[in-house]
PDB file of C-alpha atoms in Angstrom:
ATOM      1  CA  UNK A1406     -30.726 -15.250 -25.405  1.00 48.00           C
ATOM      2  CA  UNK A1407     -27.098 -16.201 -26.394  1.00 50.00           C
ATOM      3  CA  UNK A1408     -28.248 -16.410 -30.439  1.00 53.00           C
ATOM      4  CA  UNK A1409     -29.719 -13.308 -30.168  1.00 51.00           C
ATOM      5  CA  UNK A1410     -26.254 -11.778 -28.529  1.00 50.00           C
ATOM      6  CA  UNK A1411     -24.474 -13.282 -31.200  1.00 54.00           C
ATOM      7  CA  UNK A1412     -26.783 -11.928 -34.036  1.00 58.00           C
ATOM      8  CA  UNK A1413     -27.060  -8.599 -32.746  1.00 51.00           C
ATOM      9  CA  UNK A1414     -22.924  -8.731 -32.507  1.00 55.00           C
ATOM     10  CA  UNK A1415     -22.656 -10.141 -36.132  1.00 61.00           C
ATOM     11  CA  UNK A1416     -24.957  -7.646 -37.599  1.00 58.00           C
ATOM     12  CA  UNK A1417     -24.342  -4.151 -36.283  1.00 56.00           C
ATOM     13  CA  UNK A1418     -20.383  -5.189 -35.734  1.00 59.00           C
ATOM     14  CA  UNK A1419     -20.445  -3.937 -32.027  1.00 53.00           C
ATOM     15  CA  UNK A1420     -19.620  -6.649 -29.160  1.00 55.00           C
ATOM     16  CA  UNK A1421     -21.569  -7.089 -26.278  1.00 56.00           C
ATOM     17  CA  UNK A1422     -20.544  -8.004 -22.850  1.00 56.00           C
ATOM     18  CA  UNK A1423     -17.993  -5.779 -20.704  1.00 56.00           C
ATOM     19  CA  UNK A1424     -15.172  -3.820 -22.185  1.00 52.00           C
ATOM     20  CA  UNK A1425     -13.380  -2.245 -19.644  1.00 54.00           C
ATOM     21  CA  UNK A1426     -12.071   1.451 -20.220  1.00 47.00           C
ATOM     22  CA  UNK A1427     -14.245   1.592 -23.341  1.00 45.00           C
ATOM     23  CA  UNK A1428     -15.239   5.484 -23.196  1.00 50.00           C
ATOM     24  CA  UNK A1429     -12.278   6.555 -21.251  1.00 54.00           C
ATOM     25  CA  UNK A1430     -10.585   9.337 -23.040  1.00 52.00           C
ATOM     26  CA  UNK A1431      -6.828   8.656 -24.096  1.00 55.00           C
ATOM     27  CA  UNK A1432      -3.813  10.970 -23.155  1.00 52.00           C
ATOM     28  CA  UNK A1433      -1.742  12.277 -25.757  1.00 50.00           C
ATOM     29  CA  UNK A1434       1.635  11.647 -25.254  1.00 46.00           C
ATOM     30  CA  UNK A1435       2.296  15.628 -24.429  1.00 50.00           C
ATOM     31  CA  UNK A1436      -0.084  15.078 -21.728  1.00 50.00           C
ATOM     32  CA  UNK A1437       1.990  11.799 -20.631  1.00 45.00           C
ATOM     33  CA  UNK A1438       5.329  13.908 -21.100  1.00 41.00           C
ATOM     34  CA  UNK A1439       3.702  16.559 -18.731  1.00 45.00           C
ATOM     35  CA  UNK A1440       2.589  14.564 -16.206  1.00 46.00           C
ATOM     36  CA  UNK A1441       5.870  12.571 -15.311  1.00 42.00           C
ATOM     37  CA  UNK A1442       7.818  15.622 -15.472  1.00 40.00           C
ATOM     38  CA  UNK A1443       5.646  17.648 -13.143  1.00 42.00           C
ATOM     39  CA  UNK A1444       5.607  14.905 -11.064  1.00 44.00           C
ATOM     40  CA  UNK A1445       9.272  14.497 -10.474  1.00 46.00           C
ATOM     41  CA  UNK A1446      10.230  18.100  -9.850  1.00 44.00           C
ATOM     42  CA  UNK A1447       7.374  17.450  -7.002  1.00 62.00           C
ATOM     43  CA  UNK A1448       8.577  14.350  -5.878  1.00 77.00           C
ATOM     44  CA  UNK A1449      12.031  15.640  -5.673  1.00 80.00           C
ATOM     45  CA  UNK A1450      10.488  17.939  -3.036  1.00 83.00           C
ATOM     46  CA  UNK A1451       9.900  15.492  -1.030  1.00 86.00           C
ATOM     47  CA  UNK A1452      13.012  15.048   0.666  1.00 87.00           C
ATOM     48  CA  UNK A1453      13.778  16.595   3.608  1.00 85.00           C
ATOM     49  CA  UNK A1454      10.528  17.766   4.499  1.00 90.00           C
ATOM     50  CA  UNK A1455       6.703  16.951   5.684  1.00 92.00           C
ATOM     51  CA  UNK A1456       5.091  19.269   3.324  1.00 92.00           C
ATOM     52  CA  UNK A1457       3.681  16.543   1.291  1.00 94.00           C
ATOM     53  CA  UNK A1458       1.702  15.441   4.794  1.00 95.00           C
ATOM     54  CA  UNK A1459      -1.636  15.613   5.435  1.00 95.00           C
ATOM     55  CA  UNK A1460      -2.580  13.834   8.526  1.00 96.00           C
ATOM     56  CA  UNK A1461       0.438  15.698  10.517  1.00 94.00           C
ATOM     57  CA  UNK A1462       2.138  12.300  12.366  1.00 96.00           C
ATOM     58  CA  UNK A1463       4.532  11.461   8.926  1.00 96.00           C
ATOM     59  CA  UNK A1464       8.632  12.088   9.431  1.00 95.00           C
ATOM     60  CA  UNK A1465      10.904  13.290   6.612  1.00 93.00           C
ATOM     61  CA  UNK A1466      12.102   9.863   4.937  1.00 90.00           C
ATOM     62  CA  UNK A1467      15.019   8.631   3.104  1.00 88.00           C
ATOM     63  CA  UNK A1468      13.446   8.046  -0.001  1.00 89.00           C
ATOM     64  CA  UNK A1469      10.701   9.522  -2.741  1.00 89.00           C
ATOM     65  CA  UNK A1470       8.910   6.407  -2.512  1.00 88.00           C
ATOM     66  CA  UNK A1471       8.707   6.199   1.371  1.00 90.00           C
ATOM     67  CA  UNK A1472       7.752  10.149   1.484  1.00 92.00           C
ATOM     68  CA  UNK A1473       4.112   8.782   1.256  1.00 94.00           C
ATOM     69  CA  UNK A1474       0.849  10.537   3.664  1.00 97.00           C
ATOM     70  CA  UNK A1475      -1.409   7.524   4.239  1.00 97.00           C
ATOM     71  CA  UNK A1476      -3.932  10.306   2.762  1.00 96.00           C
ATOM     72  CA  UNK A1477      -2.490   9.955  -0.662  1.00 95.00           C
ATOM     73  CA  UNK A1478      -3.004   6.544  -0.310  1.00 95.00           C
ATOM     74  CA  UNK A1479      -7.001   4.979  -1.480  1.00 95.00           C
ATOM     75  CA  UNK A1480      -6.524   1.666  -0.042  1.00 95.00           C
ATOM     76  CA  UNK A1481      -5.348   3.048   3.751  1.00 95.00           C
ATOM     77  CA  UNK A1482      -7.842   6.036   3.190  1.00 96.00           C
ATOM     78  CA  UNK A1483     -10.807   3.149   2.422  1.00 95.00           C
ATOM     79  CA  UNK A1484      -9.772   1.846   6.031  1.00 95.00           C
ATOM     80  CA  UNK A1485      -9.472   5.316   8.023  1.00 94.00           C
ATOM     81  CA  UNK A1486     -13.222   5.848   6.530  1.00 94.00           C
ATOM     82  CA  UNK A1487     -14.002   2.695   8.958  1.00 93.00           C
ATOM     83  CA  UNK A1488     -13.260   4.677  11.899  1.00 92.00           C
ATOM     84  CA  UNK A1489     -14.563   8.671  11.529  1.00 91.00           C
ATOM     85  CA  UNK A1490     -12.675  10.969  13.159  1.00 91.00           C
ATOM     86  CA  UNK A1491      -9.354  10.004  12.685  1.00 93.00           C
ATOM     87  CA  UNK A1492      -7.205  12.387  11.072  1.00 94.00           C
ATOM     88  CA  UNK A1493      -4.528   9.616  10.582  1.00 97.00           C
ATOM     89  CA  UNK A1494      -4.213   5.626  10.062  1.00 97.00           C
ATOM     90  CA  UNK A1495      -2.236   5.321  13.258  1.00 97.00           C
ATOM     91  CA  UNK A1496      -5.048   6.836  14.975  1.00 96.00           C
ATOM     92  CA  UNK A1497      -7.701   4.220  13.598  1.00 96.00           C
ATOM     93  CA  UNK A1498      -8.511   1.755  16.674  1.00 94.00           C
ATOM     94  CA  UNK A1499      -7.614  -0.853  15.047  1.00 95.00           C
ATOM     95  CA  UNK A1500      -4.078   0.178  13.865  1.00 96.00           C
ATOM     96  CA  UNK A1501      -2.484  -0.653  17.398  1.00 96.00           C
ATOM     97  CA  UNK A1502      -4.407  -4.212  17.567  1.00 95.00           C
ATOM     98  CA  UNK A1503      -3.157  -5.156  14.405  1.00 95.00           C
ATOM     99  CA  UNK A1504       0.200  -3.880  13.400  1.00 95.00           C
ATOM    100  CA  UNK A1505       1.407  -3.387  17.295  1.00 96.00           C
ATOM    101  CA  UNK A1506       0.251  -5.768  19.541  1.00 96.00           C
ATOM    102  CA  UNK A1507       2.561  -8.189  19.894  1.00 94.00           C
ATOM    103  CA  UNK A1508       0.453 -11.254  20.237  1.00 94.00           C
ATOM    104  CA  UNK A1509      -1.530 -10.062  17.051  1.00 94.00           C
ATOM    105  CA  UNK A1510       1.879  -9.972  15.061  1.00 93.00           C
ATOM    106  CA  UNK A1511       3.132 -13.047  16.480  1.00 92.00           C
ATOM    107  CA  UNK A1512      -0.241 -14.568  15.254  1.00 91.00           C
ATOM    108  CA  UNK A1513       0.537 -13.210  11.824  1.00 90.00           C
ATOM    109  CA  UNK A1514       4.254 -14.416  12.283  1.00 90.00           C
ATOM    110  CA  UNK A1515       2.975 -18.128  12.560  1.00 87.00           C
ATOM    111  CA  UNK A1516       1.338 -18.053   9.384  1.00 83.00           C
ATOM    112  CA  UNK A1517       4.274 -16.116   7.439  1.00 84.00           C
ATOM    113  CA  UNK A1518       5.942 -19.127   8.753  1.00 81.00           C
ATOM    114  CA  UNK A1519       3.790 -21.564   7.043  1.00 77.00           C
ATOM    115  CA  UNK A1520       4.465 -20.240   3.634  1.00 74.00           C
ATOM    116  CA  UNK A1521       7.882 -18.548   3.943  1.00 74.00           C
ATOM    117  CA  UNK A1522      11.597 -19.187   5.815  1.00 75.00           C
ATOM    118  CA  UNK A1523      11.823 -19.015   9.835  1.00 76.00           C
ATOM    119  CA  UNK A1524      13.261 -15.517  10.963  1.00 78.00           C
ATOM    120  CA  UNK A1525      14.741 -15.041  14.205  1.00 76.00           C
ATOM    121  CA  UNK A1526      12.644 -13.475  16.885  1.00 84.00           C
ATOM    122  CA  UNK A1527      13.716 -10.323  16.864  1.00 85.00           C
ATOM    123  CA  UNK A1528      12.307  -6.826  16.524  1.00 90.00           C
ATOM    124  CA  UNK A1529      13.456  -6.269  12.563  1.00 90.00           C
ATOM    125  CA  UNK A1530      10.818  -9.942  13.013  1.00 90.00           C
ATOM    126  CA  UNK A1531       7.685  -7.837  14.489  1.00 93.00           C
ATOM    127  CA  UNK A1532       8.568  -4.688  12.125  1.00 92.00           C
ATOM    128  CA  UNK A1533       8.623  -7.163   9.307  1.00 89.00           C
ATOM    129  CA  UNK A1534       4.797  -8.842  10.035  1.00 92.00           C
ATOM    130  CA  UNK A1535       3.659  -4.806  11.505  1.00 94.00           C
ATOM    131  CA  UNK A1536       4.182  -3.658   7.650  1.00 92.00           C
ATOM    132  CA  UNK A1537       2.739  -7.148   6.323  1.00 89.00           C
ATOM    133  CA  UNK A1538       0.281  -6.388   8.625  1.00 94.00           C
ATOM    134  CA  UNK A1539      -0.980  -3.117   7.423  1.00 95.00           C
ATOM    135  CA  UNK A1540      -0.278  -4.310   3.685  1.00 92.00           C
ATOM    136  CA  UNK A1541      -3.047  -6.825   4.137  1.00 92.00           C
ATOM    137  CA  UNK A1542      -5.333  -4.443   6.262  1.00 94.00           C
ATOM    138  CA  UNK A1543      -5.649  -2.176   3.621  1.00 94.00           C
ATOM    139  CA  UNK A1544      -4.907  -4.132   0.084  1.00 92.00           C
ATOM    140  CA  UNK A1545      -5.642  -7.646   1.170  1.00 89.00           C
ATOM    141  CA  UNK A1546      -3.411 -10.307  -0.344  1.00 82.00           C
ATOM    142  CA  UNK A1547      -1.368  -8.763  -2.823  1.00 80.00           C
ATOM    143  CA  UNK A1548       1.195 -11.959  -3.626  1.00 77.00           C
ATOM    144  CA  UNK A1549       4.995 -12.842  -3.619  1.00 75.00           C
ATOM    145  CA  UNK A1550       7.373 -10.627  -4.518  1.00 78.00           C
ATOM    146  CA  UNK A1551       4.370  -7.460  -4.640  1.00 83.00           C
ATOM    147  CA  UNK A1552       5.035  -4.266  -2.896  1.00 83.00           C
ATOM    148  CA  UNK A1553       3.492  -1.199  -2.421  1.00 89.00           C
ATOM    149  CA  UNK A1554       4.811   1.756  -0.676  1.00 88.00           C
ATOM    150  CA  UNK A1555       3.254   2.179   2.765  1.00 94.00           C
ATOM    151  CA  UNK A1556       2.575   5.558   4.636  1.00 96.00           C
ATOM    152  CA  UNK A1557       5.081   7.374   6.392  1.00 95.00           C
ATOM    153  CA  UNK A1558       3.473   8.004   9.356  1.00 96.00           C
ATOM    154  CA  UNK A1559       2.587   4.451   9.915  1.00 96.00           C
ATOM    155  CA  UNK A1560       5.941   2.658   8.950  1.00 95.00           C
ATOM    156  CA  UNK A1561       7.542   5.161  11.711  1.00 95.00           C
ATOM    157  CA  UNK A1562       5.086   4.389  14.430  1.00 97.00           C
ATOM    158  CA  UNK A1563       6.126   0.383  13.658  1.00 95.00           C
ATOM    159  CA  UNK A1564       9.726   1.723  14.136  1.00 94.00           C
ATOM    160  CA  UNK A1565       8.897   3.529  16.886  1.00 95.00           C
ATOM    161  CA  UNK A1566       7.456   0.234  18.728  1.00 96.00           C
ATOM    162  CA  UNK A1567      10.206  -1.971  17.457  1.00 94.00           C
ATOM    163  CA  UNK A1568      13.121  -0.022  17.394  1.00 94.00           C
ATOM    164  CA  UNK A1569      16.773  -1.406  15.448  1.00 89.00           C
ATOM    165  CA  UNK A1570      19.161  -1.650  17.842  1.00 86.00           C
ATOM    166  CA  UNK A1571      21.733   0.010  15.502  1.00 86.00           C
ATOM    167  CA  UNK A1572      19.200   2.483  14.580  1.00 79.00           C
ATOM    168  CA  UNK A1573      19.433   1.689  10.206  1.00 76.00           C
ATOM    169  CA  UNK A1574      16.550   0.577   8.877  1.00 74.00           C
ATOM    170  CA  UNK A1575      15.865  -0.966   5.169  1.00 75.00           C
ATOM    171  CA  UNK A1576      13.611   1.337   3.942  1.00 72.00           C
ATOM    172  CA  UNK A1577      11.177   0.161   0.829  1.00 69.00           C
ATOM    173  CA  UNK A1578      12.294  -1.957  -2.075  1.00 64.00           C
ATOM    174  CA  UNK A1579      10.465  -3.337  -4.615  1.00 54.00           C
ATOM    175  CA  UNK A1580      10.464  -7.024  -5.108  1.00 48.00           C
TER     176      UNK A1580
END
């Protein structure tokens, strides 16, 4: 079948196999310009306030790119589906059993260790493995030095359980 492929691709000029994003339309760049624009004035809005939240349990944050509803989110939405019902990711039952419990996170701790530098036990320790935690719950491994904003609601419930003791927290960075 592979020298008929390779006819049928030398004759009519058209390729076979997969071509990804073949018949997908392309934006002109006034569309582009529009889009990032519109965007910013919206994400400006952000600050300050919980508009932008859908599942009602997210805090105002620092940042743009913290001010994030696990609802706007596909990967954490693809997990809520798992448990119907829940109008929020901290809600899903299995939210507390893996990005809380502290056995769970000292699990994932021993493995971080494996790979990466020892950090003191400490509770900026568990927060650290709680947002690993739900990073690989919802995107799987995404590799060193990748990042990905995660939901509001969720990073402040992992604050909420291990508190600073100064109160500052780091807020997201990309790598």
């Amino acid at each position: 079948m592979e020298a008929w492929s390779s006819s049928f691709e030398e004759m009519y000029n058209v390729p076979l196999g997969t071509q990804p994003y073949l018949f997908e339309p392309e934006a002109s760049l006034d569309e582009e310009f529009n889009q990032r624009s519109s965007s910013e004035s919206t994400d400006e809005d952000r600050l300050g306030n919980t508009d932008w939240c859908s599942c009602g349990n997210c805090p105002p944050m620092s940042t743009i790119e913290e001010s994030v509803c696990c609802h706007e989110i596909p990967q954490v939405m693809t997990v809520l589906e798992e448990d119907p019902g829940k109008p929020c990711i901290i809600e899903h039952n299995g939210f507390e059993h893996v990005c809380l419990h502290p056995s769970s996170l000292r699990t994932a701790y021993y493995n971080y260790r494996q790979h990466y530098d020892n950090l003191p036990e400490s509770n900026q320790r568990m927060r650290y493995i709680g947002y690993r935690q739900l990073a690989r719950w919802c995107w799987g491994c995404l590799g060193k030095h990748v990042r990905v904003p995660l939901p509001a609601c969720a990073v402040q419930k992992i604050r909420d359980t291990y508190p600073a003791e100064d109160g500052v927290y780091q807020g997201f960075g990309m790598a």
